[in-house]
């Protein structure tokens, strides 16, 4: 078990959709902001990691289970903990609760370290993760293994300037945003996510084109983001229908 950290905040207008529910891509991004503040407090900010190790954090996988999305003007608490790490990955847990302490969602995030110049993954320095008091585990967690899509529906997007973050690559939230958008307004208006498995495979380059593809089997959608003939991200989402 690692050090725990939590913050409470009230859901603002810009984090919510037409149903007044949290926008999942932005909620995941906000969770990362919460964990970044824990890291800053432990003197392990992104600037520290880059200066002392010439490395940056990247996310490789999300595993998300949702009982209910937070809604507009609702006060929620996000708790997070860097639970464990091995030679190549760090695993961070997020749990979201309402004001009565009921769990709304749990999120497991897989982190790795990358050299920003070579764009290659690095081993985890023990000195870097020591302040989090996480457990070292030799065994790697089994990550989501997606299947290839057959005869998918497709939609093409241009990678815009504001899609790029400070690390010089497409922000993590944009991949899920593209996946959502390919489903269309009517589907999203009448469905909410129950679970998400998302894998990042390869970075999308600034200024190019991506294709967001999906296939649907009842309340399950499977997704793929591609650019320049290569797979960039894959996901499977379970949905429930709402009125």
Tab-separated table of C-alpha atoms in Angstrom:
chain	number	residue	atom	x	y	z
A	1	UNK	CA	0.000	0.000	0.000
A	2	UNK	CA	1.217	3.484	-0.855
A	3	UNK	CA	0.593	6.939	0.523
A	4	UNK	CA	-2.981	8.075	0.002
A	5	UNK	CA	-4.024	11.538	-1.111
A	6	UNK	CA	-7.461	13.056	-1.685
A	7	UNK	CA	-9.200	16.197	-2.842
A	8	UNK	CA	-12.832	17.284	-2.940
A	9	UNK	CA	-14.300	19.632	-5.519
A	10	UNK	CA	-17.633	20.609	-7.046
A	11	UNK	CA	-18.310	19.531	-10.628
A	12	UNK	CA	-18.162	22.656	-12.851
A	13	UNK	CA	-20.140	23.422	-16.000
A	14	UNK	CA	-17.268	22.756	-18.405
A	15	UNK	CA	-16.639	19.214	-17.101
A	16	UNK	CA	-20.252	18.150	-17.770
A	17	UNK	CA	-22.197	17.178	-20.895
A	18	UNK	CA	-25.729	17.877	-22.148
A	19	UNK	CA	-27.086	15.247	-19.699
A	20	UNK	CA	-25.365	17.097	-16.820
A	21	UNK	CA	-23.074	14.041	-16.400
A	22	UNK	CA	-19.314	14.242	-16.115
A	23	UNK	CA	-17.463	14.033	-19.424
A	24	UNK	CA	-15.402	10.894	-18.864
A	25	UNK	CA	-12.336	12.016	-20.880
A	26	UNK	CA	-12.136	15.227	-18.843
A	27	UNK	CA	-12.839	13.457	-15.545
A	28	UNK	CA	-9.907	11.117	-16.179
A	29	UNK	CA	-7.746	14.132	-17.016
A	30	UNK	CA	-8.782	15.815	-13.756
A	31	UNK	CA	-7.817	12.693	-11.801
A	32	UNK	CA	-4.316	13.052	-13.225
A	33	UNK	CA	-4.257	16.643	-11.996
A	34	UNK	CA	-5.051	15.386	-8.496
A	35	UNK	CA	-2.243	12.827	-8.597
A	36	UNK	CA	0.126	15.503	-9.933
A	37	UNK	CA	-0.572	17.621	-6.855
A	38	UNK	CA	0.343	14.660	-4.650
A	39	UNK	CA	3.588	14.290	-6.601
A	40	UNK	CA	4.336	17.995	-6.246
A	41	UNK	CA	3.874	17.696	-2.481
A	42	UNK	CA	6.345	14.796	-2.398
A	43	UNK	CA	8.912	16.751	-4.443
A	44	UNK	CA	8.380	14.471	-7.420
A	45	UNK	CA	6.822	16.904	-9.877
A	46	UNK	CA	7.054	16.412	-13.637
A	47	UNK	CA	9.749	19.109	-13.697
A	48	UNK	CA	11.753	17.210	-11.067
A	49	UNK	CA	11.491	13.937	-13.000
A	50	UNK	CA	12.657	15.621	-16.197
A	51	UNK	CA	15.497	17.548	-14.540
A	52	UNK	CA	16.924	14.689	-12.450
A	53	UNK	CA	16.201	11.678	-14.651
A	54	UNK	CA	15.545	13.146	-18.132
A	55	UNK	CA	12.281	11.184	-18.197
A	56	UNK	CA	8.559	11.910	-18.470
A	57	UNK	CA	5.561	9.908	-17.277
A	58	UNK	CA	3.269	8.352	-19.862
A	59	UNK	CA	0.055	6.356	-19.454
A	60	UNK	CA	-0.186	2.972	-21.154
A	61	UNK	CA	-3.535	1.639	-19.889
A	62	UNK	CA	-6.751	2.565	-18.088
A	63	UNK	CA	-9.128	0.149	-16.367
A	64	UNK	CA	-12.294	1.979	-15.300
A	65	UNK	CA	-15.439	0.728	-13.548
A	66	UNK	CA	-18.342	3.146	-13.149
A	67	UNK	CA	-21.363	2.818	-10.877
A	68	UNK	CA	-22.549	6.351	-11.610
A	69	UNK	CA	-21.020	9.378	-13.274
A	70	UNK	CA	-20.752	12.531	-11.148
A	71	UNK	CA	-23.196	15.241	-12.168
A	72	UNK	CA	-23.086	19.019	-12.515
A	73	UNK	CA	-22.709	20.947	-9.246
A	74	UNK	CA	-22.159	17.742	-7.252
A	75	UNK	CA	-19.313	17.741	-4.736
A	76	UNK	CA	-17.144	14.664	-5.110
A	77	UNK	CA	-13.968	13.357	-3.513
A	78	UNK	CA	-11.149	11.824	-5.520
A	79	UNK	CA	-8.804	9.559	-3.566
A	80	UNK	CA	-5.615	8.281	-5.138
A	81	UNK	CA	-2.748	6.007	-4.240
A	82	UNK	CA	0.341	4.773	-6.095
A	83	UNK	CA	-0.299	1.170	-5.088
A	84	UNK	CA	2.637	-0.738	-6.584
A	85	UNK	CA	5.380	-0.787	-9.191
A	86	UNK	CA	7.702	-3.157	-10.987
A	87	UNK	CA	10.657	-2.767	-13.321
A	88	UNK	CA	8.668	-1.053	-16.083
A	89	UNK	CA	5.281	0.056	-14.731
A	90	UNK	CA	3.751	1.993	-11.869
A	91	UNK	CA	0.125	1.307	-10.951
A	92	UNK	CA	-1.995	4.129	-9.528
A	93	UNK	CA	-5.524	3.710	-8.179
A	94	UNK	CA	-8.194	6.417	-8.168
A	95	UNK	CA	-11.540	6.134	-6.348
A	96	UNK	CA	-14.316	8.701	-6.722
A	97	UNK	CA	-16.951	9.168	-3.992
A	98	UNK	CA	-20.071	11.279	-3.502
A	99	UNK	CA	-20.720	13.398	-0.406
A	100	UNK	CA	-22.245	10.432	1.453
A	101	UNK	CA	-19.140	8.343	0.854
A	102	UNK	CA	-20.681	6.123	-1.813
A	103	UNK	CA	-18.185	5.004	-4.430
A	104	UNK	CA	-19.023	6.283	-7.906
A	105	UNK	CA	-16.061	4.913	-9.864
A	106	UNK	CA	-12.719	3.168	-9.532
A	107	UNK	CA	-9.861	3.726	-11.950
A	108	UNK	CA	-6.600	1.825	-12.283
A	109	UNK	CA	-3.948	3.598	-14.330
A	110	UNK	CA	-0.755	2.057	-15.715
A	111	UNK	CA	2.189	4.488	-15.874
A	112	UNK	CA	5.592	4.111	-17.504
A	113	UNK	CA	8.609	6.383	-17.905
A	114	UNK	CA	9.819	7.558	-21.310
A	115	UNK	CA	12.898	9.386	-22.493
A	116	UNK	CA	11.499	12.485	-24.253
A	117	UNK	CA	14.347	12.557	-26.776
A	118	UNK	CA	14.523	8.896	-27.803
A	119	UNK	CA	10.788	8.258	-27.067
A	120	UNK	CA	11.836	4.913	-25.552
A	121	UNK	CA	10.509	3.445	-22.302
A	122	UNK	CA	12.889	3.415	-19.329
A	123	UNK	CA	13.165	1.276	-16.207
A	124	UNK	CA	11.710	2.726	-12.983
A	125	UNK	CA	14.392	4.260	-10.692
A	126	UNK	CA	13.732	3.236	-7.094
A	127	UNK	CA	14.856	6.657	-5.885
A	128	UNK	CA	12.114	8.285	-7.950
A	129	UNK	CA	9.197	6.278	-6.526
A	130	UNK	CA	10.463	5.854	-2.933
A	131	UNK	CA	8.452	8.788	-1.441
A	132	UNK	CA	5.151	7.194	-2.559
A	133	UNK	CA	5.798	4.170	-0.293
A	134	UNK	CA	4.490	1.850	-3.002
A	135	UNK	CA	5.055	-1.882	-2.949
A	136	UNK	CA	7.556	-3.354	-5.400
A	137	UNK	CA	6.081	-6.363	-7.204
A	138	UNK	CA	7.963	-8.552	-9.671
A	139	UNK	CA	4.867	-9.698	-11.525
A	140	UNK	CA	3.346	-7.411	-14.128
A	141	UNK	CA	-0.407	-6.958	-14.220
A	142	UNK	CA	-2.140	-8.487	-17.205
A	143	UNK	CA	-3.173	-5.595	-19.411
A	144	UNK	CA	-6.140	-5.385	-21.776
A	145	UNK	CA	-5.555	-7.282	-25.046
A	146	UNK	CA	-7.897	-5.939	-27.726
A	147	UNK	CA	-9.057	-7.778	-30.820
A	148	UNK	CA	-8.787	-6.452	-34.361
A	149	UNK	CA	-11.919	-4.699	-35.619
A	150	UNK	CA	-13.823	-6.229	-38.524
A	151	UNK	CA	-15.792	-3.950	-40.884
A	152	UNK	CA	-15.808	-0.976	-38.502
A	153	UNK	CA	-17.504	2.377	-38.915
A	154	UNK	CA	-14.938	5.134	-39.329
A	155	UNK	CA	-14.574	8.849	-38.826
A	156	UNK	CA	-11.525	10.994	-39.665
A	157	UNK	CA	-10.162	13.867	-37.563
A	158	UNK	CA	-7.390	16.408	-38.000
A	159	UNK	CA	-4.965	16.674	-35.074
A	160	UNK	CA	-5.244	20.277	-33.937
A	161	UNK	CA	-2.769	22.507	-32.116
A	162	UNK	CA	-4.764	22.410	-28.855
A	163	UNK	CA	-4.841	18.603	-28.944
A	164	UNK	CA	-1.094	18.647	-28.128
A	165	UNK	CA	0.041	18.856	-24.498
A	166	UNK	CA	3.253	20.165	-22.908
A	167	UNK	CA	5.079	16.888	-23.605
A	168	UNK	CA	4.643	17.496	-27.336
A	169	UNK	CA	2.191	14.678	-28.038
A	170	UNK	CA	-1.580	14.308	-28.214
A	171	UNK	CA	-3.115	14.622	-24.765
A	172	UNK	CA	-4.386	11.324	-23.344
A	173	UNK	CA	-7.948	12.588	-23.052
A	174	UNK	CA	-8.184	13.261	-26.802
A	175	UNK	CA	-8.005	9.571	-27.762
A	176	UNK	CA	-11.089	8.784	-25.684
A	177	UNK	CA	-12.740	11.961	-26.957
A	178	UNK	CA	-12.289	10.751	-30.568
A	179	UNK	CA	-13.641	7.320	-29.630
A	180	UNK	CA	-16.716	8.841	-27.998
A	181	UNK	CA	-17.390	11.239	-30.843
A	182	UNK	CA	-17.415	8.478	-33.460
A	183	UNK	CA	-20.517	7.005	-31.762
A	184	UNK	CA	-22.622	10.065	-32.517
A	185	UNK	CA	-24.890	12.369	-30.529
A	186	UNK	CA	-27.964	10.124	-30.336
A	187	UNK	CA	-26.051	7.149	-28.935
A	188	UNK	CA	-24.205	9.230	-26.344
A	189	UNK	CA	-27.384	11.077	-25.356
A	190	UNK	CA	-29.062	7.788	-24.408
A	191	UNK	CA	-26.155	5.757	-22.995
A	192	UNK	CA	-23.706	6.026	-20.118
A	193	UNK	CA	-20.478	4.043	-19.713
A	194	UNK	CA	-20.281	1.203	-17.187
A	195	UNK	CA	-16.690	0.127	-17.791
A	196	UNK	CA	-13.748	1.108	-19.953
A	197	UNK	CA	-10.543	-0.668	-20.917
A	198	UNK	CA	-8.216	1.651	-22.823
A	199	UNK	CA	-4.727	0.918	-24.165
A	200	UNK	CA	-2.329	3.485	-25.602
A	201	UNK	CA	-0.100	1.881	-28.232
A	202	UNK	CA	1.743	4.641	-30.090
A	203	UNK	CA	1.771	8.418	-29.983
A	204	UNK	CA	-0.127	10.444	-32.567
A	205	UNK	CA	2.095	13.009	-34.262
A	206	UNK	CA	1.097	16.698	-34.242
A	207	UNK	CA	-0.588	18.047	-37.334
A	208	UNK	CA	-1.642	14.768	-38.922
A	209	UNK	CA	-4.886	12.892	-39.476
A	210	UNK	CA	-6.352	10.110	-37.357
A	211	UNK	CA	-9.133	7.633	-38.021
A	212	UNK	CA	-11.470	6.687	-35.187
A	213	UNK	CA	-13.082	3.295	-35.872
A	214	UNK	CA	-15.588	1.263	-33.888
A	215	UNK	CA	-17.818	-1.784	-33.977
A	216	UNK	CA	-20.879	-2.235	-31.792
A	217	UNK	CA	-22.325	-5.422	-30.339
A	218	UNK	CA	-25.456	-4.490	-28.387
A	219	UNK	CA	-24.172	-2.537	-25.332
A	220	UNK	CA	-20.493	-3.131	-26.069
A	221	UNK	CA	-18.392	-0.951	-28.355
A	222	UNK	CA	-14.814	-1.666	-29.402
A	223	UNK	CA	-12.623	1.140	-30.649
A	224	UNK	CA	-9.405	1.828	-32.504
A	225	UNK	CA	-7.466	5.006	-33.256
A	226	UNK	CA	-5.101	4.848	-36.236
A	227	UNK	CA	-2.762	7.277	-37.962
A	228	UNK	CA	-0.312	6.761	-40.807
A	229	UNK	CA	-1.367	3.116	-41.015
A	230	UNK	CA	-0.477	2.337	-37.396
A	231	UNK	CA	-2.657	1.646	-34.359
A	232	UNK	CA	-2.366	4.383	-31.725
A	233	UNK	CA	-4.978	3.378	-29.158
A	234	UNK	CA	-7.605	0.679	-28.575
A	235	UNK	CA	-10.512	0.369	-26.175
A	236	UNK	CA	-13.580	-1.583	-25.200
A	237	UNK	CA	-16.494	0.189	-23.517
A	238	UNK	CA	-19.538	-1.356	-21.831
A	239	UNK	CA	-22.638	0.862	-21.789
A	240	UNK	CA	-26.039	1.019	-20.159
A	241	UNK	CA	-29.061	2.597	-21.829
A	242	UNK	CA	-30.720	5.557	-20.127
A	243	UNK	CA	-33.954	7.422	-20.915
